[in-house]
Every structure is written in C-alpha cells, then in structure tokens.
mmCIF file of C-alpha atoms in Angstrom:
data_model
loop_
_atom_site.group_PDB
_atom_site.id
_atom_site.type_symbol
_atom_site.label_atom_id
_atom_site.label_comp_id
_atom_site.label_asym_id
_atom_site.label_seq_id
_atom_site.Cartn_x
_atom_site.Cartn_y
_atom_site.Cartn_z
ATOM 1 C CA MET A 1 77.475 16.494 48.995
ATOM 2 C CA THR A 2 74.994 18.781 50.692
ATOM 3 C CA ARG A 3 75.330 22.539 51.137
ATOM 4 C CA LEU A 4 74.730 23.842 54.640
ATOM 5 C CA TRP A 5 74.600 27.439 55.835
ATOM 6 C CA LEU A 6 75.852 28.890 59.122
ATOM 7 C CA VAL A 7 72.832 29.313 61.387
ATOM 8 C CA GLU A 8 74.289 29.549 64.880
ATOM 9 C CA ARG A 9 77.539 30.400 66.599
ATOM 10 C CA SER A 10 78.034 30.055 70.340
ATOM 11 C CA TYR A 11 80.845 30.310 72.864
ATOM 12 C CA ASP A 12 81.368 28.466 76.113
ATOM 13 C CA ASP A 13 83.481 28.902 79.229
ATOM 14 C CA ARG A 14 86.033 26.342 77.997
ATOM 15 C CA ASN A 15 87.133 28.664 75.143
ATOM 16 C CA LEU A 16 85.275 26.581 72.566
ATOM 17 C CA ILE A 17 83.283 28.075 69.739
ATOM 18 C CA SER A 18 80.481 25.953 68.300
ATOM 19 C CA PHE A 19 79.320 26.512 64.742
ATOM 20 C CA THR A 20 76.050 25.035 63.540
ATOM 21 C CA TYR A 21 75.397 24.730 59.829
ATOM 22 C CA ALA A 22 71.995 23.673 58.490
ATOM 23 C CA THR A 23 70.230 22.954 55.229
ATOM 24 C CA VAL A 24 67.889 25.654 53.891
ATOM 25 C CA ASP A 25 64.878 23.536 54.833
ATOM 26 C CA GLY A 26 66.153 23.326 58.428
ATOM 27 C CA THR A 27 65.987 19.537 58.659
ATOM 28 C CA GLN A 28 69.693 18.562 58.669
ATOM 29 C CA GLN A 29 72.646 20.003 60.557
ATOM 30 C CA LEU A 30 76.350 19.712 61.164
ATOM 31 C CA ARG A 31 77.958 21.065 64.323
ATOM 32 C CA LYS A 32 81.633 21.902 64.617
ATOM 33 C CA GLU A 33 83.510 22.861 67.776
ATOM 34 C CA LEU A 34 86.834 24.648 67.603
ATOM 35 C CA SER A 35 89.036 26.028 70.333
ATOM 36 C CA MET A 36 89.984 29.698 70.084
ATOM 37 C CA THR A 37 93.618 28.630 69.672
ATOM 38 C CA LEU A 38 92.817 26.268 66.802
ATOM 39 C CA LEU A 39 90.551 28.839 65.191
ATOM 40 C CA ARG A 40 93.373 31.391 65.123
ATOM 41 C CA ARG A 41 95.800 28.881 63.577
ATOM 42 C CA ARG A 42 93.332 27.571 61.045
ATOM 43 C CA SER A 43 94.398 28.173 57.439
ATOM 44 C CA ARG A 44 90.811 28.028 56.133
ATOM 45 C CA PRO A 45 88.381 30.725 57.227
ATOM 46 C CA ILE A 46 84.924 30.100 58.641
ATOM 47 C CA THR A 47 82.569 30.613 55.722
ATOM 48 C CA ALA A 48 78.874 31.308 55.244
ATOM 49 C CA ALA A 49 78.336 27.802 53.844
ATOM 50 C CA ILE A 50 80.056 24.441 53.738
ATOM 51 C CA GLU A 51 79.613 21.218 51.779
ATOM 52 C CA ALA A 52 79.253 17.976 53.747
ATOM 53 C CA ASP A 53 78.555 14.323 53.025
ATOM 54 C CA GLU A 54 75.077 13.088 53.962
ATOM 55 C CA GLU A 55 76.506 10.634 56.511
ATOM 56 C CA GLU A 56 78.065 13.548 58.456
ATOM 57 C CA LEU A 57 74.682 15.230 58.991
ATOM 58 C CA SER A 58 72.259 14.798 61.848
ATOM 59 C CA ALA A 59 68.579 15.618 62.121
ATOM 60 C CA VAL A 60 67.551 18.955 63.574
ATOM 61 C CA ASP A 61 65.223 18.777 66.551
ATOM 62 C CA GLU A 62 61.688 19.744 65.514
ATOM 63 C CA THR A 63 61.679 22.699 67.895
ATOM 64 C CA ASP A 64 64.667 24.250 66.041
ATOM 65 C CA ARG A 65 63.721 23.453 62.426
ATOM 66 C CA GLU A 66 61.827 26.640 61.619
ATOM 67 C CA GLN A 67 64.522 28.851 63.166
ATOM 68 C CA PHE A 68 67.326 26.993 61.377
ATOM 69 C CA ALA A 69 65.474 27.139 58.050
ATOM 70 C CA THR A 70 64.902 30.884 58.457
ATOM 71 C CA GLU A 71 68.547 31.530 59.360
ATOM 72 C CA ALA A 72 69.901 29.309 56.566
ATOM 73 C CA GLN A 73 67.671 30.977 53.970
ATOM 74 C CA LYS A 74 68.733 34.412 55.202
ATOM 75 C CA MET A 75 72.430 33.509 54.978
ATOM 76 C CA ALA A 76 71.918 32.033 51.508
ATOM 77 C CA SER A 77 70.225 35.202 50.271
ATOM 78 C CA GLU A 78 72.761 37.602 51.813
ATOM 79 C CA HIS A 79 76.069 35.786 51.281
ATOM 80 C CA ASP A 80 78.038 33.794 48.772
ATOM 81 C CA PRO A 81 78.929 30.340 50.137
ATOM 82 C CA ASP A 82 82.623 31.194 50.529
ATOM 83 C CA ASP A 83 82.129 34.576 52.225
ATOM 84 C CA GLU A 84 84.159 34.751 55.426
ATOM 85 C CA ILE A 85 81.975 35.070 58.494
#
C-alpha cells in the first residue's frame, strides 16, 4: 500500500468533484470522481491522505510533478492522514 495526499480538488458543470491524491515525491497519482449527491451520502469523509495499492496508481505528467510534490508535502506537514478535508 502507498500513502497519497490530496493535492487537487476540482468541480465541473456536471456536478462532479474530482479529487487528485499524489505521493510526496509527485510521481504517482490516483484520481477519484464523485457526484455531489454521492459525496453527501458517503459514510466515509474525504481525508487528507489515502492508502492505495500500487496497481491503482498512474504516473503524474512531468509538467505537474513539482506542483504535486509540493502540495503533497504541504498536506503531509500540516495534516494527519485521516483529517477531514
């Protein structure tokens, strides 16, 4: 299992919220999309960090690596993994 930290949250016009979690070195990511309705009904909160299997992860584009690493390191230093975000 690999720990990933929330580095990006975005909304679209279809009422979907995308969450991007990345490793502290910014090289691996996991994206999740949830509808507002599902998010409200969800029993587990969105947290500062998650654990994921290696096979669930994808590579971060080189142009985003530094930003994702910076954001992941900031989240890791300011939050406990299970802090609600």
